[in-house]
Amino acid sequence: MNTDDKELPELRENRYFIETDKDDYVVGMFVAICASELEEYQSRALREISEENYCAVGPDSLFINGSIVQGAPRQTVIDVETKGAILAAKIRKANEMIQMLQGAIDLKMATQSETEALPEWMKYRVLLSRINPESWADVSTPQAPENVA
């Protein structure tokens, strides 16, 4: 307990707060259990709500006219830098698979499924190499080939 808490008495009951974004989606939840927390949350202009509303908060909740309501599912926005990192990781994985499969084929140790998988991984790598992260809308495409057993 810090010195501020010693000077400020404990609250008689918990006080509940939420933080919302510009679209009124709940993005943070807080419970003040001591006077210093109460002061902090009030100074941050968090919205105080009832315990009932606090317990009603779930994924994609909105705070509208003093009540918690279910909002539409939010789409995660992925910035270009993150898309570039995702793309680089997928290309790295494709390169690793191609190298492993090619090694097995070169050493005449490849199974039938490994031999069939090599061109699929190579095609996947080509598709990835053609993607511009700035215009890549769906980071789940293209789909990687099935893992080789």
mmCIF file of N, CA and C in Angstrom, residues 4-140:
data_model
loop_
_atom_site.group_PDB
_atom_site.id
_atom_site.type_symbol
_atom_site.label_atom_id
_atom_site.label_comp_id
_atom_site.label_asym_id
_atom_site.label_seq_id
_atom_site.Cartn_x
_atom_site.Cartn_y
_atom_site.Cartn_z
ATOM 1 N N ASP A 4 -0.257 7.311 -0.328
ATOM 2 C CA ASP A 4 -1.515 7.968 -0.682
ATOM 3 C C ASP A 4 -2.702 7.181 -0.147
ATOM 4 N N ASP A 5 -2.620 5.840 -0.228
ATOM 5 C CA ASP A 5 -3.718 5.003 0.240
ATOM 6 C C ASP A 5 -3.883 5.115 1.760
ATOM 7 N N LYS A 6 -2.793 5.329 2.486
ATOM 8 C CA LYS A 6 -2.885 5.449 3.941
ATOM 9 C C LYS A 6 -3.606 6.738 4.331
ATOM 10 N N GLU A 7 -3.408 7.777 3.532
ATOM 11 C CA GLU A 7 -4.035 9.053 3.832
ATOM 12 C C GLU A 7 -5.498 9.072 3.432
ATOM 13 N N LEU A 8 -5.856 8.278 2.420
ATOM 14 C CA LEU A 8 -7.225 8.271 1.923
ATOM 15 C C LEU A 8 -7.911 6.993 2.398
ATOM 16 N N PRO A 9 -9.068 7.102 2.981
ATOM 17 C CA PRO A 9 -9.745 5.916 3.524
ATOM 18 C C PRO A 9 -10.232 4.982 2.419
ATOM 19 N N GLU A 10 -10.392 3.727 2.816
ATOM 20 C CA GLU A 10 -10.971 2.748 1.909
ATOM 21 C C GLU A 10 -12.411 3.152 1.610
ATOM 22 N N LEU A 11 -12.901 2.752 0.445
ATOM 23 C CA LEU A 11 -14.289 3.046 0.090
ATOM 24 C C LEU A 11 -15.211 2.073 0.809
ATOM 25 N N ARG A 12 -16.402 2.518 1.086
ATOM 26 C CA ARG A 12 -17.380 1.630 1.743
ATOM 27 C C ARG A 12 -17.916 0.587 0.768
ATOM 28 N N GLU A 13 -17.923 0.939 -0.510
ATOM 29 C CA GLU A 13 -18.341 -0.021 -1.532
ATOM 30 C C GLU A 13 -17.560 0.283 -2.810
ATOM 31 N N ASN A 14 -17.405 -0.731 -3.638
ATOM 32 C CA ASN A 14 -16.676 -0.554 -4.892
ATOM 33 C C ASN A 14 -17.428 0.404 -5.805
ATOM 34 N N ARG A 15 -16.672 1.134 -6.610
ATOM 35 C CA ARG A 15 -17.244 2.033 -7.609
ATOM 36 C C ARG A 15 -16.733 1.552 -8.966
ATOM 37 N N TYR A 16 -17.586 1.557 -9.964
ATOM 38 C CA TYR A 16 -17.299 0.946 -11.259
ATOM 39 C C TYR A 16 -17.180 2.010 -12.351
ATOM 40 N N PHE A 17 -16.159 1.833 -13.193
ATOM 41 C CA PHE A 17 -15.882 2.799 -14.252
ATOM 42 C C PHE A 17 -15.571 2.069 -15.546
ATOM 43 N N ILE A 18 -15.864 2.752 -16.657
ATOM 44 C CA ILE A 18 -15.482 2.244 -17.976
ATOM 45 C C ILE A 18 -14.824 3.362 -18.762
ATOM 46 N N GLU A 19 -14.034 2.947 -19.721
ATOM 47 C CA GLU A 19 -13.453 3.871 -20.691
ATOM 48 C C GLU A 19 -14.052 3.512 -22.041
ATOM 49 N N THR A 20 -14.435 4.507 -22.806
ATOM 50 C CA THR A 20 -15.015 4.269 -24.129
ATOM 51 C C THR A 20 -14.198 5.006 -25.178
ATOM 52 N N ASP A 21 -14.298 4.509 -26.407
ATOM 53 C CA ASP A 21 -13.616 5.191 -27.505
ATOM 54 C C ASP A 21 -14.572 6.183 -28.156
ATOM 55 N N LYS A 22 -14.151 6.783 -29.250
ATOM 56 C CA LYS A 22 -14.958 7.817 -29.911
ATOM 57 C C LYS A 22 -16.282 7.279 -30.454
ATOM 58 N N ASP A 23 -16.360 5.963 -30.652
ATOM 59 C CA ASP A 23 -17.587 5.342 -31.153
ATOM 60 C C ASP A 23 -18.449 4.766 -30.032
ATOM 61 N N ASP A 24 -18.092 5.056 -28.779
ATOM 62 C CA ASP A 24 -18.791 4.592 -27.577
ATOM 63 C C ASP A 24 -18.616 3.109 -27.273
ATOM 64 N N TYR A 25 -17.655 2.443 -27.921
ATOM 65 C CA TYR A 25 -17.343 1.060 -27.556
ATOM 66 C C TYR A 25 -16.557 1.074 -26.252
ATOM 67 N N VAL A 26 -16.853 0.103 -25.379
ATOM 68 C CA VAL A 26 -16.136 -0.015 -24.112
ATOM 69 C C VAL A 26 -14.757 -0.598 -24.413
ATOM 70 N N VAL A 27 -13.711 0.138 -24.016
ATOM 71 C CA VAL A 27 -12.342 -0.304 -24.276
ATOM 72 C C VAL A 27 -11.546 -0.520 -22.990
ATOM 73 N N GLY A 28 -12.136 -0.216 -21.840
ATOM 74 C CA GLY A 28 -11.460 -0.420 -20.570
ATOM 75 C C GLY A 28 -12.465 -0.484 -19.438
ATOM 76 N N MET A 29 -12.155 -1.302 -18.426
ATOM 77 C CA MET A 29 -13.032 -1.462 -17.259
ATOM 78 C C MET A 29 -12.184 -1.331 -15.997
ATOM 79 N N PHE A 30 -12.712 -0.611 -14.997
ATOM 80 C CA PHE A 30 -11.953 -0.332 -13.784
ATOM 81 C C PHE A 30 -12.873 -0.395 -12.572
ATOM 82 N N VAL A 31 -12.333 -0.877 -11.458
ATOM 83 C CA VAL A 31 -13.065 -0.904 -10.196
ATOM 84 C C VAL A 31 -12.234 -0.142 -9.173
ATOM 85 N N ALA A 32 -12.828 0.889 -8.599
ATOM 86 C CA ALA A 32 -12.148 1.649 -7.544
ATOM 87 C C ALA A 32 -12.489 0.991 -6.210
ATOM 88 N N ILE A 33 -11.441 0.542 -5.505
ATOM 89 C CA ILE A 33 -11.669 -0.086 -4.199
ATOM 90 C C ILE A 33 -11.113 0.754 -3.064
ATOM 91 N N CYS A 34 -10.416 1.837 -3.437
ATOM 92 C CA CYS A 34 -9.917 2.752 -2.411
ATOM 93 C C CYS A 34 -10.062 4.182 -2.941
ATOM 94 N N ALA A 35 -9.945 5.124 -2.057
ATOM 95 C CA ALA A 35 -10.170 6.518 -2.407
ATOM 96 C C ALA A 35 -9.178 7.019 -3.458
ATOM 97 N N SER A 36 -7.929 6.556 -3.395
ATOM 98 C CA SER A 36 -6.944 7.024 -4.379
ATOM 99 C C SER A 36 -7.310 6.553 -5.787
ATOM 100 N N GLU A 37 -7.823 5.332 -5.904
ATOM 101 C CA GLU A 37 -8.253 4.855 -7.217
ATOM 102 C C GLU A 37 -9.462 5.646 -7.695
ATOM 103 N N LEU A 38 -10.373 5.923 -6.800
ATOM 104 C CA LEU A 38 -11.548 6.714 -7.153
ATOM 105 C C LEU A 38 -11.115 8.068 -7.714
ATOM 106 N N GLU A 39 -10.196 8.725 -7.038
ATOM 107 C CA GLU A 39 -9.713 10.026 -7.504
ATOM 108 C C GLU A 39 -9.032 9.899 -8.864
ATOM 109 N N GLU A 40 -8.237 8.847 -9.032
ATOM 110 C CA GLU A 40 -7.543 8.657 -10.309
ATOM 111 C C GLU A 40 -8.538 8.475 -11.446
ATOM 112 N N TYR A 41 -9.519 7.613 -11.255
ATOM 113 C CA TYR A 41 -10.481 7.335 -12.319
ATOM 114 C C TYR A 41 -11.323 8.557 -12.627
ATOM 115 N N GLN A 42 -11.679 9.316 -11.611
ATOM 116 C CA GLN A 42 -12.443 10.542 -11.840
ATOM 117 C C GLN A 42 -11.585 11.569 -12.579
ATOM 118 N N SER A 43 -10.302 11.652 -12.238
ATOM 119 C CA SER A 43 -9.414 12.615 -12.903
ATOM 120 C C SER A 43 -9.171 12.245 -14.369
ATOM 121 N N ARG A 44 -9.291 10.970 -14.700
ATOM 122 C CA ARG A 44 -9.102 10.505 -16.079
ATOM 123 C C ARG A 44 -10.389 10.627 -16.889
ATOM 124 N N ALA A 45 -11.421 11.157 -16.285
ATOM 125 C CA ALA A 45 -12.717 11.352 -16.952
ATOM 126 C C ALA A 45 -13.315 10.030 -17.446
ATOM 127 N N LEU A 46 -13.098 8.965 -16.664
ATOM 128 C CA LEU A 46 -13.747 7.700 -16.982
ATOM 129 C C LEU A 46 -15.216 7.809 -16.614
ATOM 130 N N ARG A 47 -16.031 7.004 -17.231
ATOM 131 C CA ARG A 47 -17.474 7.045 -16.960
ATOM 132 C C ARG A 47 -17.810 6.106 -15.812
ATOM 133 N N GLU A 48 -18.464 6.633 -14.802
ATOM 134 C CA GLU A 48 -18.887 5.789 -13.686
ATOM 135 C C GLU A 48 -20.218 5.152 -14.047
ATOM 136 N N ILE A 49 -20.309 3.852 -13.788
ATOM 137 C CA ILE A 49 -21.527 3.107 -14.112
ATOM 138 C C ILE A 49 -21.924 2.246 -12.927
ATOM 139 N N SER A 50 -23.120 1.692 -13.000
ATOM 140 C CA SER A 50 -23.601 0.816 -11.934
ATOM 141 C C SER A 50 -22.907 -0.540 -12.014
ATOM 142 N N GLU A 51 -22.962 -1.276 -10.919
ATOM 143 C CA GLU A 51 -22.404 -2.626 -10.911
ATOM 144 C C GLU A 51 -23.128 -3.491 -11.933
ATOM 145 N N GLU A 52 -24.426 -3.304 -12.047
ATOM 146 C CA GLU A 52 -25.218 -4.076 -13.008
ATOM 147 C C GLU A 52 -24.722 -3.829 -14.438
ATOM 148 N N ASN A 53 -24.510 -2.569 -14.801
ATOM 149 C CA ASN A 53 -23.981 -2.264 -16.132
ATOM 150 C C ASN A 53 -22.572 -2.810 -16.297
ATOM 151 N N TYR A 54 -21.777 -2.691 -15.248
ATOM 152 C CA TYR A 54 -20.399 -3.185 -15.288
ATOM 153 C C TYR A 54 -20.389 -4.685 -15.600
ATOM 154 N N CYS A 55 -21.252 -5.429 -14.963
ATOM 155 C CA CYS A 55 -21.321 -6.887 -15.158
ATOM 156 C C CYS A 55 -21.882 -7.251 -16.531
ATOM 157 N N ALA A 56 -22.559 -6.313 -17.183
ATOM 158 C CA ALA A 56 -23.156 -6.573 -18.492
ATOM 159 C C ALA A 56 -22.164 -6.364 -19.640
ATOM 160 N N VAL A 57 -20.998 -5.800 -19.346
ATOM 161 C CA VAL A 57 -20.023 -5.521 -20.408
ATOM 162 C C VAL A 57 -19.458 -6.834 -20.942
ATOM 163 N N GLY A 58 -19.432 -6.936 -22.253
ATOM 164 C CA GLY A 58 -18.866 -8.101 -22.929
ATOM 165 C C GLY A 58 -18.167 -7.647 -24.192
ATOM 166 N N PRO A 59 -17.790 -8.585 -25.044
ATOM 167 C CA PRO A 59 -17.138 -8.202 -26.299
ATOM 168 C C PRO A 59 -18.036 -7.279 -27.121
ATOM 169 N N ASP A 60 -17.456 -6.254 -27.678
ATOM 170 C CA ASP A 60 -18.155 -5.319 -28.563
ATOM 171 C C ASP A 60 -19.294 -4.570 -27.875
ATOM 172 N N SER A 61 -19.173 -4.329 -26.563
ATOM 173 C CA SER A 61 -20.201 -3.582 -25.843
ATOM 174 C C SER A 61 -20.082 -2.096 -26.123
ATOM 175 N N LEU A 62 -21.247 -1.455 -26.196
ATOM 176 C CA LEU A 62 -21.335 -0.007 -26.353
ATOM 177 C C LEU A 62 -21.958 0.580 -25.094
ATOM 178 N N PHE A 63 -21.615 1.826 -24.782
ATOM 179 C CA PHE A 63 -22.257 2.548 -23.686
ATOM 180 C C PHE A 63 -23.097 3.637 -24.319
ATOM 181 N N ILE A 64 -24.401 3.407 -24.365
ATOM 182 C CA ILE A 64 -25.339 4.311 -25.036
ATOM 183 C C ILE A 64 -26.408 4.760 -24.044
ATOM 184 N N ASN A 65 -26.561 6.063 -23.900
ATOM 185 C CA ASN A 65 -27.594 6.641 -23.033
ATOM 186 C C ASN A 65 -27.612 6.008 -21.643
ATOM 187 N N GLY A 66 -26.447 5.809 -21.075
ATOM 188 C CA GLY A 66 -26.347 5.297 -19.715
ATOM 189 C C GLY A 66 -26.501 3.794 -19.571
ATOM 190 N N SER A 67 -26.584 3.073 -20.677
ATOM 191 C CA SER A 67 -26.748 1.621 -20.623
ATOM 192 C C SER A 67 -25.699 0.921 -21.484
ATOM 193 N N ILE A 68 -25.412 -0.307 -21.113
ATOM 194 C CA ILE A 68 -24.529 -1.155 -21.901
ATOM 195 C C ILE A 68 -25.391 -1.917 -22.899
ATOM 196 N N VAL A 69 -25.035 -1.824 -24.177
ATOM 197 C CA VAL A 69 -25.753 -2.548 -25.227
ATOM 198 C C VAL A 69 -24.738 -3.277 -26.093
ATOM 199 N N GLN A 70 -25.200 -4.338 -26.736
ATOM 200 C CA GLN A 70 -24.333 -5.107 -27.623
ATOM 201 C C GLN A 70 -24.169 -4.354 -28.934
ATOM 202 N N GLY A 71 -22.930 -4.090 -29.305
ATOM 203 C CA GLY A 71 -22.650 -3.423 -30.572
ATOM 204 C C GLY A 71 -22.320 -4.431 -31.654
ATOM 205 N N ALA A 72 -22.186 -3.930 -32.853
ATOM 206 C CA ALA A 72 -21.789 -4.778 -33.977
ATOM 207 C C ALA A 72 -20.342 -5.233 -33.759
ATOM 208 N N PRO A 73 -19.998 -6.436 -34.193
ATOM 209 C CA PRO A 73 -18.606 -6.879 -34.053
ATOM 210 C C PRO A 73 -17.671 -5.900 -34.747
ATOM 211 N N ARG A 74 -16.575 -5.607 -34.088
ATOM 212 C CA ARG A 74 -15.613 -4.657 -34.637
ATOM 213 C C ARG A 74 -14.589 -5.386 -35.490
ATOM 214 N N GLN A 75 -14.219 -4.754 -36.571
ATOM 215 C CA GLN A 75 -13.195 -5.293 -37.447
ATOM 216 C C GLN A 75 -11.837 -4.798 -36.965
ATOM 217 N N THR A 76 -10.913 -5.700 -36.828
ATOM 218 C CA THR A 76 -9.565 -5.327 -36.426
ATOM 219 C C THR A 76 -8.873 -4.669 -37.611
ATOM 220 N N VAL A 77 -8.314 -3.507 -37.375
ATOM 221 C CA VAL A 77 -7.590 -2.801 -38.418
ATOM 222 C C VAL A 77 -6.107 -3.125 -38.264
ATOM 223 N N ILE A 78 -5.532 -3.648 -39.330
ATOM 224 C CA ILE A 78 -4.118 -4.022 -39.305
ATOM 225 C C ILE A 78 -3.359 -3.001 -40.148
ATOM 226 N N ASP A 79 -2.375 -2.352 -39.542
ATOM 227 C CA ASP A 79 -1.620 -1.330 -40.270
ATOM 228 C C ASP A 79 -0.653 -1.976 -41.259
ATOM 229 N N VAL A 80 -0.119 -1.164 -42.167
ATOM 230 C CA VAL A 80 0.752 -1.649 -43.239
ATOM 231 C C VAL A 80 2.004 -2.315 -42.685
ATOM 232 N N GLU A 81 2.574 -1.761 -41.627
ATOM 233 C CA GLU A 81 3.780 -2.351 -41.037
ATOM 234 C C GLU A 81 3.506 -3.763 -40.528
ATOM 235 N N THR A 82 2.365 -3.944 -39.873
ATOM 236 C CA THR A 82 1.993 -5.273 -39.375
ATOM 237 C C THR A 82 1.713 -6.223 -40.527
ATOM 238 N N LYS A 83 1.026 -5.732 -41.555
ATOM 239 C CA LYS A 83 0.785 -6.570 -42.735
ATOM 240 C C LYS A 83 2.104 -7.016 -43.354
ATOM 241 N N GLY A 84 3.081 -6.102 -43.417
ATOM 242 C CA GLY A 84 4.392 -6.446 -43.959
ATOM 243 C C GLY A 84 5.071 -7.523 -43.132
ATOM 244 N N ALA A 85 4.944 -7.432 -41.801
ATOM 245 C CA ALA A 85 5.544 -8.436 -40.917
ATOM 246 C C ALA A 85 4.856 -9.790 -41.081
ATOM 247 N N ILE A 86 3.544 -9.790 -41.219
ATOM 248 C CA ILE A 86 2.795 -11.037 -41.437
ATOM 249 C C ILE A 86 3.218 -11.668 -42.764
ATOM 250 N N LEU A 87 3.305 -10.839 -43.789
ATOM 251 C CA LEU A 87 3.702 -11.328 -45.109
ATOM 252 C C LEU A 87 5.120 -11.912 -45.073
ATOM 253 N N ALA A 88 6.042 -11.214 -44.424
ATOM 254 C CA ALA A 88 7.424 -11.703 -44.322
ATOM 255 C C ALA A 88 7.478 -13.038 -43.579
ATOM 256 N N ALA A 89 6.681 -13.193 -42.523
ATOM 257 C CA ALA A 89 6.662 -14.447 -41.768
ATOM 258 C C ALA A 89 6.110 -15.586 -42.629
ATOM 259 N N LYS A 90 5.092 -15.308 -43.431
ATOM 260 C CA LYS A 90 4.532 -16.341 -44.299
ATOM 261 C C LYS A 90 5.535 -16.745 -45.379
ATOM 262 N N ILE A 91 6.243 -15.771 -45.934
ATOM 263 C CA ILE A 91 7.263 -16.085 -46.947
ATOM 264 C C ILE A 91 8.401 -16.875 -46.318
ATOM 265 N N ARG A 92 8.803 -16.505 -45.116
ATOM 266 C CA ARG A 92 9.868 -17.241 -44.403
ATOM 267 C C ARG A 92 9.451 -18.696 -44.188
ATOM 268 N N LYS A 93 8.206 -18.921 -43.766
ATOM 269 C CA LYS A 93 7.701 -20.286 -43.563
ATOM 270 C C LYS A 93 7.697 -21.058 -44.881
ATOM 271 N N ALA A 94 7.257 -20.394 -45.968
ATOM 272 C CA ALA A 94 7.251 -21.051 -47.277
ATOM 273 C C ALA A 94 8.677 -21.425 -47.694
ATOM 274 N N ASN A 95 9.621 -20.507 -47.499
ATOM 275 C CA ASN A 95 11.019 -20.802 -47.840
ATOM 276 C C ASN A 95 11.548 -21.998 -47.061
ATOM 277 N N GLU A 96 11.231 -22.056 -45.768
ATOM 278 C CA GLU A 96 11.680 -23.183 -44.936
ATOM 279 C C GLU A 96 11.093 -24.498 -45.433
ATOM 280 N N MET A 97 9.817 -24.496 -45.768
ATOM 281 C CA MET A 97 9.175 -25.725 -46.251
ATOM 282 C C MET A 97 9.761 -26.149 -47.597
ATOM 283 N N ILE A 98 9.953 -25.176 -48.488
ATOM 284 C CA ILE A 98 10.513 -25.494 -49.804
ATOM 285 C C ILE A 98 11.917 -26.066 -49.659
ATOM 286 N N GLN A 99 12.725 -25.459 -48.809
ATOM 287 C CA GLN A 99 14.098 -25.946 -48.594
ATOM 288 C C GLN A 99 14.089 -27.370 -48.046
ATOM 289 N N MET A 100 13.231 -27.644 -47.080
ATOM 290 C CA MET A 100 13.153 -28.985 -46.490
ATOM 291 C C MET A 100 12.670 -30.010 -47.527
ATOM 292 N N LEU A 101 11.631 -29.660 -48.271
ATOM 293 C CA LEU A 101 11.100 -30.589 -49.272
ATOM 294 C C LEU A 101 12.102 -30.819 -50.404
ATOM 295 N N GLN A 102 12.748 -29.748 -50.855
ATOM 296 C CA GLN A 102 13.724 -29.882 -51.935
ATOM 297 C C GLN A 102 14.901 -30.743 -51.493
ATOM 298 N N GLY A 103 15.325 -30.579 -50.230
ATOM 299 C CA GLY A 103 16.404 -31.406 -49.699
ATOM 300 C C GLY A 103 16.036 -32.878 -49.705
ATOM 301 N N ALA A 104 14.815 -33.180 -49.289
ATOM 302 C CA ALA A 104 14.370 -34.577 -49.279
ATOM 303 C C ALA A 104 14.323 -35.148 -50.689
ATOM 304 N N ILE A 105 13.871 -34.333 -51.655
ATOM 305 C CA ILE A 105 13.804 -34.791 -53.046
ATOM 306 C C ILE A 105 15.215 -34.983 -53.601
ATOM 307 N N ASP A 106 16.098 -34.010 -53.371
ATOM 308 C CA ASP A 106 17.480 -34.097 -53.877
ATOM 309 C C ASP A 106 18.194 -35.335 -53.348
ATOM 310 N N LEU A 107 17.929 -35.706 -52.122
ATOM 311 C CA LEU A 107 18.568 -36.873 -51.509
ATOM 312 C C LEU A 107 17.815 -38.173 -51.781
ATOM 313 N N LYS A 108 16.771 -38.056 -52.609
ATOM 314 C CA LYS A 108 15.929 -39.208 -52.956
ATOM 315 C C LYS A 108 15.363 -39.889 -51.708
ATOM 316 N N MET A 109 14.999 -39.049 -50.736
ATOM 317 C CA MET A 109 14.410 -39.530 -49.491
ATOM 318 C C MET A 109 12.960 -39.064 -49.334
ATOM 319 N N ALA A 110 12.446 -38.385 -50.341
ATOM 320 C CA ALA A 110 11.114 -37.784 -50.234
ATOM 321 C C ALA A 110 10.020 -38.834 -50.348
ATOM 322 N N THR A 111 8.990 -38.654 -49.543
ATOM 323 C CA THR A 111 7.792 -39.484 -49.682
ATOM 324 C C THR A 111 6.978 -38.943 -50.845
ATOM 325 N N GLN A 112 5.968 -39.689 -51.229
ATOM 326 C CA GLN A 112 5.085 -39.248 -52.309
ATOM 327 C C GLN A 112 4.402 -37.924 -51.936
ATOM 328 N N SER A 113 3.957 -37.790 -50.695
ATOM 329 C CA SER A 113 3.281 -36.560 -50.278
ATOM 330 C C SER A 113 4.241 -35.372 -50.255
ATOM 331 N N GLU A 114 5.510 -35.607 -49.910
ATOM 332 C CA GLU A 114 6.512 -34.535 -49.933
ATOM 333 C C GLU A 114 6.789 -34.081 -51.359
ATOM 334 N N THR A 115 6.875 -35.037 -52.269
ATOM 335 C CA THR A 115 7.112 -34.721 -53.677
ATOM 336 C C THR A 115 5.954 -33.905 -54.242
ATOM 337 N N GLU A 116 4.737 -34.263 -53.873
ATOM 338 C CA GLU A 116 3.554 -33.536 -54.350
ATOM 339 C C GLU A 116 3.411 -32.172 -53.679
ATOM 340 N N ALA A 117 3.932 -32.037 -52.472
ATOM 341 C CA ALA A 117 3.781 -30.778 -51.734
ATOM 342 C C ALA A 117 4.718 -29.687 -52.236
ATOM 343 N N LEU A 118 5.879 -30.042 -52.767
ATOM 344 C CA LEU A 118 6.864 -29.031 -53.173
ATOM 345 C C LEU A 118 6.284 -28.007 -54.155
ATOM 346 N N PRO A 119 5.664 -28.417 -55.261
ATOM 347 C CA PRO A 119 5.141 -27.393 -56.172
ATOM 348 C C PRO A 119 4.018 -26.546 -55.542
ATOM 349 N N GLU A 120 3.266 -27.126 -54.625
ATOM 350 C CA GLU A 120 2.220 -26.354 -53.950
ATOM 351 C C GLU A 120 2.823 -25.254 -53.084
ATOM 352 N N TRP A 121 3.897 -25.573 -52.354
ATOM 353 C CA TRP A 121 4.572 -24.566 -51.525
ATOM 354 C C TRP A 121 5.243 -23.513 -52.393
ATOM 355 N N MET A 122 5.788 -23.929 -53.536
ATOM 356 C CA MET A 122 6.423 -22.964 -54.440
ATOM 357 C C MET A 122 5.371 -22.006 -55.021
ATOM 358 N N LYS A 123 4.225 -22.547 -55.395
ATOM 359 C CA LYS A 123 3.136 -21.712 -55.915
ATOM 360 C C LYS A 123 2.671 -20.731 -54.830
ATOM 361 N N TYR A 124 2.541 -21.201 -53.611
ATOM 362 C CA TYR A 124 2.139 -20.353 -52.478
ATOM 363 C C TYR A 124 3.130 -19.211 -52.295
ATOM 364 N N ARG A 125 4.428 -19.518 -52.372
ATOM 365 C CA ARG A 125 5.448 -18.478 -52.213
ATOM 366 C C ARG A 125 5.343 -17.439 -53.326
ATOM 367 N N VAL A 126 5.086 -17.861 -54.545
ATOM 368 C CA VAL A 126 4.925 -16.913 -55.656
ATOM 369 C C VAL A 126 3.720 -16.009 -55.408
ATOM 370 N N LEU A 127 2.620 -16.601 -54.983
ATOM 371 C CA LEU A 127 1.421 -15.791 -54.689
ATOM 372 C C LEU A 127 1.714 -14.758 -53.596
ATOM 373 N N LEU A 128 2.434 -15.174 -52.560
ATOM 374 C CA LEU A 128 2.791 -14.240 -51.491
ATOM 375 C C LEU A 128 3.688 -13.121 -52.011
ATOM 376 N N SER A 129 4.615 -13.459 -52.892
ATOM 377 C CA SER A 129 5.568 -12.462 -53.392
ATOM 378 C C SER A 129 4.890 -11.389 -54.234
ATOM 379 N N ARG A 130 3.703 -11.655 -54.709
ATOM 380 C CA ARG A 130 2.969 -10.695 -55.534
ATOM 381 C C ARG A 130 2.072 -9.760 -54.722
ATOM 382 N N ILE A 131 2.057 -9.952 -53.425
ATOM 383 C CA ILE A 131 1.184 -9.145 -52.562
ATOM 384 C C ILE A 131 1.863 -7.843 -52.179
ATOM 385 N N ASN A 132 1.117 -6.754 -52.307
ATOM 386 C CA ASN A 132 1.554 -5.450 -51.832
ATOM 387 C C ASN A 132 0.895 -5.233 -50.464
ATOM 388 N N PRO A 133 1.680 -5.145 -49.377
ATOM 389 C CA PRO A 133 1.086 -5.000 -48.036
ATOM 390 C C PRO A 133 0.137 -3.800 -47.908
ATOM 391 N N GLU A 134 0.371 -2.756 -48.691
ATOM 392 C CA GLU A 134 -0.478 -1.564 -48.597
ATOM 393 C C GLU A 134 -1.895 -1.814 -49.099
ATOM 394 N N SER A 135 -2.067 -2.759 -50.015
ATOM 395 C CA SER A 135 -3.402 -3.030 -50.551
ATOM 396 C C SER A 135 -3.921 -4.419 -50.186
ATOM 397 N N TRP A 136 -3.209 -5.125 -49.304
ATOM 398 C CA TRP A 136 -3.581 -6.489 -48.900
ATOM 399 C C TRP A 136 -4.763 -6.403 -47.948
ATOM 400 N N ALA A 137 -5.934 -6.771 -48.405
ATOM 401 C CA ALA A 137 -7.153 -6.623 -47.613
ATOM 402 C C ALA A 137 -7.366 -7.765 -46.624
ATOM 403 N N ASP A 138 -7.063 -8.993 -47.030
ATOM 404 C CA ASP A 138 -7.357 -10.160 -46.196
ATOM 405 C C ASP A 138 -6.067 -10.933 -45.926
ATOM 406 N N VAL A 139 -5.520 -10.753 -44.714
ATOM 407 C CA VAL A 139 -4.231 -11.377 -44.393
ATOM 408 C C VAL A 139 -4.333 -12.896 -44.247
ATOM 409 N N SER A 140 -5.522 -13.454 -44.341
ATOM 410 C CA SER A 140 -5.647 -14.909 -44.264
ATOM 411 C C SER A 140 -5.520 -15.556 -45.642
#
